[in-house]
Coordinates of C-alpha atoms in Angstrom, one line a residue:
M186 CA 97.1 92.7 110.5
K187 CA 99.6 92.0 107.9
N188 CA 100.9 94.8 105.6
I189 CA 99.7 94.0 102.1
Y190 CA 100.2 97.4 100.3
L191 CA 103.4 99.4 100.0
L192 CA 102.5 103.0 99.3
D193 CA 104.7 105.0 96.9
T194 CA 105.8 108.5 97.8
N195 CA 103.3 110.0 95.4
I196 CA 100.4 108.4 97.3
I197 CA 101.4 110.1 100.6
S198 CA 102.1 113.4 98.7
E199 CA 98.6 113.3 97.1
V200 CA 97.0 113.3 100.6
T201 CA 98.5 116.8 101.2
R202 CA 97.1 118.3 98.0
P203 CA 94.3 120.9 98.4
Q204 CA 91.9 118.5 96.6
P205 CA 93.3 115.0 96.9
S206 CA 91.8 112.1 94.9
E207 CA 88.6 110.9 96.5
N208 CA 89.3 107.4 95.3
L209 CA 92.7 107.4 96.9
L210 CA 91.4 108.7 100.2
S211 CA 88.6 106.1 100.2
N212 CA 91.1 103.3 99.4
L213 CA 93.4 104.5 102.2
E214 CA 90.5 104.3 104.6
L215 CA 89.3 101.0 103.3
H216 CA 92.8 99.4 103.6
H217 CA 93.7 101.1 106.9
G218 CA 96.0 98.8 108.8
T219 CA 97.3 96.9 105.8
C220 CA 99.5 99.7 104.3
A221 CA 103.1 100.5 104.8
I222 CA 105.8 102.7 103.3
S223 CA 109.4 101.9 102.4
S224 CA 112.4 103.5 104.0
I225 CA 113.0 105.0 100.5
T226 CA 109.6 106.8 100.6
W227 CA 110.4 107.9 104.2
F228 CA 113.7 109.4 102.8
E229 CA 111.9 111.1 99.9
L230 CA 109.3 112.7 102.2
L231 CA 111.9 114.0 104.7
K232 CA 114.1 115.2 101.9
G233 CA 111.2 117.1 100.3
V234 CA 110.4 118.9 103.5
E235 CA 114.1 119.7 104.2
L236 CA 114.4 121.3 100.8
L237 CA 111.6 123.8 101.6
E238 CA 112.2 127.3 102.9
D239 CA 111.5 127.7 106.6
G240 CA 107.9 128.8 107.0
R241 CA 104.3 127.8 107.4
K242 CA 104.3 125.2 104.5
K243 CA 107.4 123.5 105.9
E244 CA 105.9 123.4 109.4
K245 CA 102.6 122.0 108.1
L246 CA 104.2 119.2 106.1
T247 CA 106.7 118.4 108.9
S248 CA 103.7 118.0 111.2
F249 CA 101.9 115.8 108.7
I250 CA 104.9 113.5 108.3
M251 CA 105.6 113.2 112.0
D252 CA 102.1 113.2 113.3
Y253 CA 100.2 111.3 110.6
V254 CA 102.6 109.3 108.4
A255 CA 105.0 108.1 111.0
P256 CA 102.4 106.6 113.4
S257 CA 100.1 105.4 110.6
F258 CA 102.5 103.3 108.5
E259 CA 105.2 100.8 109.3
I260 CA 108.4 101.7 107.5
I261 CA 109.7 98.7 105.6
P262 CA 113.5 98.8 105.3
Y263 CA 115.5 98.4 102.2
D264 CA 117.4 95.4 103.5
Q265 CA 119.6 92.6 102.3
H266 CA 116.8 90.8 100.6
A267 CA 115.5 93.9 98.8
A268 CA 119.1 94.6 97.7
S269 CA 119.3 91.1 96.2
V270 CA 116.0 91.6 94.4
N271 CA 117.2 95.0 93.2
A272 CA 120.4 93.4 91.8
Q273 CA 118.3 90.9 89.9
L274 CA 116.0 93.6 88.4
V275 CA 118.9 95.8 87.4
S276 CA 120.8 92.9 85.8
K277 CA 117.8 92.2 83.6
L278 CA 117.1 95.8 82.7
I279 CA 120.7 97.0 81.8
P280 CA 121.1 94.6 78.9
L281 CA 117.7 95.7 77.6
G282 CA 118.9 99.3 77.6
K283 CA 116.3 100.3 80.1
A284 CA 116.8 103.0 82.6
T285 CA 117.0 102.0 86.2
P286 CA 116.1 105.0 88.4
I287 CA 117.7 104.1 91.7
L288 CA 114.9 105.2 94.0
D289 CA 112.1 103.7 92.0
T290 CA 114.1 100.4 91.6
Q291 CA 114.6 100.3 95.4
I292 CA 110.9 100.9 96.1
A293 CA 109.9 98.2 93.6
S294 CA 112.5 95.9 95.2
V295 CA 111.1 96.4 98.7
A296 CA 107.6 95.6 97.4
I297 CA 108.8 92.4 95.6
A298 CA 111.0 91.3 98.5
N299 CA 108.1 91.6 100.9
N300 CA 105.4 90.2 98.6
M301 CA 103.5 93.5 98.7
V302 CA 101.4 95.3 96.2
L303 CA 102.9 98.7 95.3
V304 CA 100.3 101.4 95.3
T305 CA 101.4 104.2 93.0
Q306 CA 99.9 106.8 90.7
N307 CA 103.0 106.4 88.5
T308 CA 102.2 102.9 87.1
K309 CA 104.0 103.9 83.9
D310 CA 107.3 104.4 85.8
F311 CA 107.0 101.0 87.5
K312 CA 105.6 98.9 84.7
I313 CA 109.0 97.6 83.7
F314 CA 109.5 96.0 87.1
S315 CA 106.3 94.0 86.5
E316 CA 107.6 92.9 83.2
V317 CA 111.1 91.7 84.4
G318 CA 110.1 90.9 88.0
N319 CA 107.1 90.0 90.0
L320 CA 106.0 93.5 91.0
M321 CA 102.2 93.7 91.7
M322 CA 100.8 97.2 91.3
E323 CA 97.6 99.1 91.9
D324 CA 96.6 102.8 91.2
W325 CA 94.2 104.0 93.9
G326 CA 93.9 107.5 92.4
K327 CA 92.2 106.5 89.2
D328 CA 88.7 107.7 88.8
D329 CA 86.1 105.0 88.3
L330 CA 84.0 105.9 85.3

């Protein structure tokens, strides 16, 4: 099955919370097999674990990343095409005086370059990429009222 959704780092992190969003968990199950993460998210997850003090929490999160995340999600690279998309985004944002946080810009670029929907709980941080690029976004953590 084709990957349709690119999961932001905060989506993977949410799963490890003591009480993760039920909507998010339901959507992950519903869309199983169509989700991937970017190499940027992979970096952020590994960096986060490496920064922890040795101990039970670090072991538990390392196990989660290696035993659940790695086999469950294809890691989409930040490649030449994504870098070109990134350059186009940044060249539109800088003249507007908009901040271009490098990791968020790279994640958005991977999603756009691969025609994927970015799933994030930080839609505010990525909204600008929808305005100047073709970023499609969804927030699976929102509670339906």
